[in-house]
């Protein structure tokens, strides 16, 4: 009797889901026709196949296909059809007490029973095919009350449904959401509303490739806001980006507009966790410090809209750059600076995904703008096709005050200031980037000092030894036009208002230097840099270089300096001469060969561009002490009016030089002003001369150092 009762009750409970009668228990081959008749005119259709003969444990069937339609309402004006697919499903029944006693008490007390539905898989697909939900080995339980009516019919009332989703997956177009878990638990006691419970998504992917996003969690329930009844809300959301946690207080989804809104917050994410910055070490970090920020996001249809996002670096947050020799070169400060604002704020952009025939056809990032380093950066739309090949776009920089955040490191020191403006056309390929005529300019400038580690020396070595290699370079108002090809060939057209070099031996100022640099043009020697069409104001004249190739690995190069309109007096001043005064300008070509820290001059030549005057001021004592030939030269040059001045110069790498000067002219105060020709040959070590000129500055430095040492004692 008990077994019979179990079978009867199981049949009655199964009827709750699919049949108004239990007749098919004995005729499973009639089940589909009975289902069709029972559901005729209702917004649900059930198709079953491979029904097995029921046994004492339950009923098994090969597959179940359920199609139901949700009617339109105030939040969704259109009806939506959903298809549920179950494979290898099994339905069983259990009651809450002694089934025999419970069955005979149906007239007085309802029988509480549980229907268990298990299957190999459960799949849900909407008619729009916007997504596919798939769960392996689902277990769904239904609690119902069964009560006998006076006419001996049974009244069946659902009490609750429970479905623990575990490790399910959703596919939406190319996006994949895996490891989904959520507890569905609805009942009459809760008015069939899903209470708040935690939903989890373990992994995200695109085209089955893992994304750097994981472990999403949020609280979700079906109860809606009375003010916004069409809005579903996820609360207390968190997610991991690049293995770092981010959060959102809430995510609102509007059923009517199909729009999602949230503000993604991230705090204290280490910079060295981001791609491209994670390859450093404790001794040579590419980045240090942490960043925080918030990104307001609106997602609707195929568009993601970001408005007024902000990224803030904590104090001390920096990105580092190194030389080829892995020595520190510079750092970029991302934290708050004195008198400055946030590194990046008011970031805006709209990402639009394009489709063609329901397939991904490309993406566009438009409305791009942000406040960067107290300035503004904007871009034309960035378009990519289905294969993610980017089309060219242009970045515009306006008043970017990045110099205040740059710090020179290692052998380099200095301070920079000013704002950067310009436009950068960009084309990006799989292996490189291309730009054509990118223009950058600044009204600022700065000073860069190069100070290699000093070697301990005695006072005499410091006084009489070689000049220290410390040097500082100051510049102002730089501007660049840059082009780069896909193979890495780069040309830079540059211009500065001024460039000044200072060393212990003196200083050299170039006015309005300009020229072109070419890098990577020689595939046989990638270390070769070419300088061409260079010109600058120098010594109130002009110096130019037509072409120079310099090997930055061997420190070797050759070129010819082209001098024009150089005042002769300025040349004499460089020699430290205090007794010769001259007028007029010279021009010439000086071939130079560079080899590491040395250079040589190969048969250079100069000549006067016009006539001029030379005055060699000597004292009576000097003239009296000189021999007759030298005394005659002194007298001729005391007021020499030259009409021709030709000079040649050569210098060996050790500094030993030969200078030959040929002069033609007259001296009205010498021998009645007759024509005079002079040939002067000067042999000296120019490097020793420059070293001698620097002794006084060495003495000053030594005195300064001694003074500092005494102050520290």
mmCIF file with all atom_site columns, C-alpha atoms in Angstrom, residues 32 76 161 171 241 253 295 421 450 520 533 598 678 710:
data_model
loop_
_atom_site.group_PDB
_atom_site.id
_atom_site.type_symbol
_atom_site.label_atom_id
_atom_site.label_alt_id
_atom_site.label_comp_id
_atom_site.label_asym_id
_atom_site.label_entity_id
_atom_site.label_seq_id
_atom_site.pdbx_PDB_ins_code
_atom_site.Cartn_x
_atom_site.Cartn_y
_atom_site.Cartn_z
_atom_site.occupancy
_atom_site.B_iso_or_equiv
_atom_site.pdbx_formal_charge
_atom_site.auth_seq_id
_atom_site.auth_comp_id
_atom_site.auth_asym_id
_atom_site.auth_atom_id
_atom_site.pdbx_PDB_model_num
ATOM 1  C CA . UNK A 1 32  ? 3.123   14.846 -25.463 1.00 0.00 ? 32  UNK A CA 1
ATOM 2  C CA . UNK A 1 76  ? 9.018   46.127 -21.055 1.00 0.00 ? 76  UNK A CA 1
ATOM 3  C CA . UNK A 1 161 ? 11.092  26.985 -5.099  1.00 0.00 ? 161 UNK A CA 1
ATOM 4  C CA . UNK A 1 171 ? 27.649  33.889 -22.989 1.00 0.00 ? 171 UNK A CA 1
ATOM 5  C CA . UNK A 1 241 ? 40.931  44.272 -11.923 1.00 0.00 ? 241 UNK A CA 1
ATOM 6  C CA . UNK A 1 253 ? 19.772  48.398 -14.497 1.00 0.00 ? 253 UNK A CA 1
ATOM 7  C CA . UNK A 1 295 ? 35.001  55.903 -12.942 1.00 0.00 ? 295 UNK A CA 1
ATOM 8  C CA . UNK A 1 421 ? 51.005  71.963 -26.439 1.00 0.00 ? 421 UNK A CA 1
ATOM 9  C CA . UNK A 1 450 ? 75.319  66.006 -16.120 1.00 0.00 ? 450 UNK A CA 1
ATOM 10 C CA . UNK A 1 520 ? 66.968  54.086 -37.105 1.00 0.00 ? 520 UNK A CA 1
ATOM 11 C CA . UNK A 1 533 ? 70.428  70.933 -41.688 1.00 0.00 ? 533 UNK A CA 1
ATOM 12 C CA . UNK A 1 598 ? 88.467  63.391 -27.940 1.00 0.00 ? 598 UNK A CA 1
ATOM 13 C CA . UNK A 1 678 ? 102.334 88.569 -42.918 1.00 0.00 ? 678 UNK A CA 1
ATOM 14 C CA . UNK A 1 710 ? 84.977  73.713 7.655   1.00 0.00 ? 710 UNK A CA 1
#
